[in-house]
Amino acid sequence: MNSSGCEIHYVDSHTEGEPTRVIIQGGPELGDGTIRQKFDRLRKDSDTFRRSVIKEPRGYEALVGALLLEPSESSAVTGVIFFNNIGYLGMCGHGAIGVAVTLHHLGRIELGKHRFETPVGLIEVDLLGPHEAAIENVPCFRLESRVTVEVEGIGKVTGDIAWGGNWFFLVENSPVPLSSNNIGRLSDAAGRIRKALNRDRITGADGAEIDHIEFFGKPISPQANSRNFVYCPGGAFDRSPCGTGTSAKLACLAADGKLRPGEQWVQESIIGSRFKASYRIDHSNQVIPKITGRAFICSKGVLLRQPADPFKNGIEIGEATPRS
Ligand code: PYC
């Protein structure tokens, strides 16, 4: 290490507006094993890495990080762990599309089908062009339908609980009009709903926290079936239609018999960008969503963490200024 400290090499992209920072060099040493085991070690022993990459002054709230790692599955071209401003994501749909486009930009993969190993399982990625990829997600399902919760300042809110690679509470009729002028009000409503779910101990399977809230309404584009707003665990909103959120939606549509296998669903985001989505049923009768979207490279470079920098591990808003 010199006065520049450790160097972290990255490529930034956006997938339908939602940013992904792919770490291609300079991540922590996580030993051998599966991506799930490396994920557990990263969370337990090296969380300063996540904070320094995502939080200000090197990152920002909306950014999702993707740490590339050696996969344990021989069929996978890479292992990947996704993380955000407050923690880690089991899977990330927009992020997986961003990783595929980034690997192609770096000359590491050709167009065509590939597999990525994630902490929640293997996903299939079909790189359709330099700026477009389709991901086949892990099996997704609806856990419960029409769950009603009393929310402070809003009243009763009813939604479905579904797994799309992360846990979602899906509210069919948004309590606030779905306009990008209303991001503050939408975020406030979603935050209150998440608080009410926690208060009433309404969870995903095995007591898992429902950390994503998703609102739906009528789309603006005639080419879309629905518009959404997705509130992410750290308080940011998803600029894209959210890959795992769209997967959770497909699981609900399939459970309600409203979308057949192979039929297309176009999900519009709060900023008007779109994912094309469909699903198939696998041999064990599980819903396997496919999400197609575009990603573009925005920048690449090197993050520096100088040893003397009091904010080399990111700024914890609400915490006292660190002293050396
Ligand atoms: O695309 O799955 C997604 C996602 C999750 C959180 C932000 N984006």
Coordinates of N, CA and C and ligand atoms in Angstrom, one line a residue, residues 18 64 89 91-95 166 212 232 238 240 242-245 275, ligand 1:
E18 N -31.0 2.5 -13.8 CA -30.6 2.2 -12.4 C -29.1 1.8 -12.5
V64 N -25.9 0.3 -6.9 CA -25.8 -1.1 -6.5 C -24.4 -1.6 -6.9
L89 N -27.7 -7.9 -1.3 CA -28.9 -8.3 -2.0 C -28.6 -9.8 -2.4
M91 N -30.1 -11.3 -4.9 CA -30.0 -11.3 -6.3 C -30.4 -9.8 -6.8
C92 N -30.0 -9.5 -7.9 CA -30.3 -8.2 -8.4 C -30.5 -8.2 -10.0
G93 N -31.7 -8.0 -10.4 CA -31.9 -8.2 -11.9 C -31.3 -7.2 -12.7
H94 N -31.5 -5.9 -12.4 CA -30.8 -4.9 -13.2 C -29.3 -5.0 -13.1
G95 N -28.8 -5.4 -11.9 CA -27.4 -5.6 -11.7 C -26.8 -6.7 -12.6
N166 N -35.5 -11.3 -4.0 CA -35.6 -10.5 -2.8 C -37.0 -10.6 -2.4
H212 N -38.3 -4.8 0.3 CA -38.7 -4.0 -0.9 C -40.2 -3.8 -0.9
C232 N -36.3 0.6 -2.3 CA -35.3 -0.3 -2.0 C -34.9 -0.3 -0.5
D238 N -35.8 2.5 -7.1 CA -35.2 1.9 -8.3 C -35.6 2.7 -9.5
S240 N -35.0 1.7 -12.5 CA -35.4 0.7 -13.5 C -36.7 0.1 -13.0
C242 N -37.0 -2.7 -11.9 CA -36.5 -3.6 -10.9 C -36.7 -5.1 -11.4
G243 N -35.5 -5.7 -11.6 CA -35.6 -7.1 -12.1 C -36.2 -8.1 -11.2
T244 N -35.8 -8.0 -9.9 CA -36.4 -9.0 -8.9 C -37.9 -8.5 -8.6
G245 N -38.1 -7.2 -8.6 CA -39.5 -6.8 -8.4 C -40.4 -7.2 -9.5
F275 N -38.8 -2.9 -18.8 CA -38.3 -4.3 -19.0 C -39.3 -5.1 -19.7
Ligands
PYC1 O1 -33.2 -5.0 -10.4 O2 -33.5 -6.6 -8.9 C1 -33.2 -5.5 -9.2 C2 -33.0 -4.5 -8.1 C3 -33.0 -4.8 -6.8 C4 -32.7 -3.6 -6.1 C5 -32.4 -2.7 -7.1 N1 -32.6 -3.3 -8.3

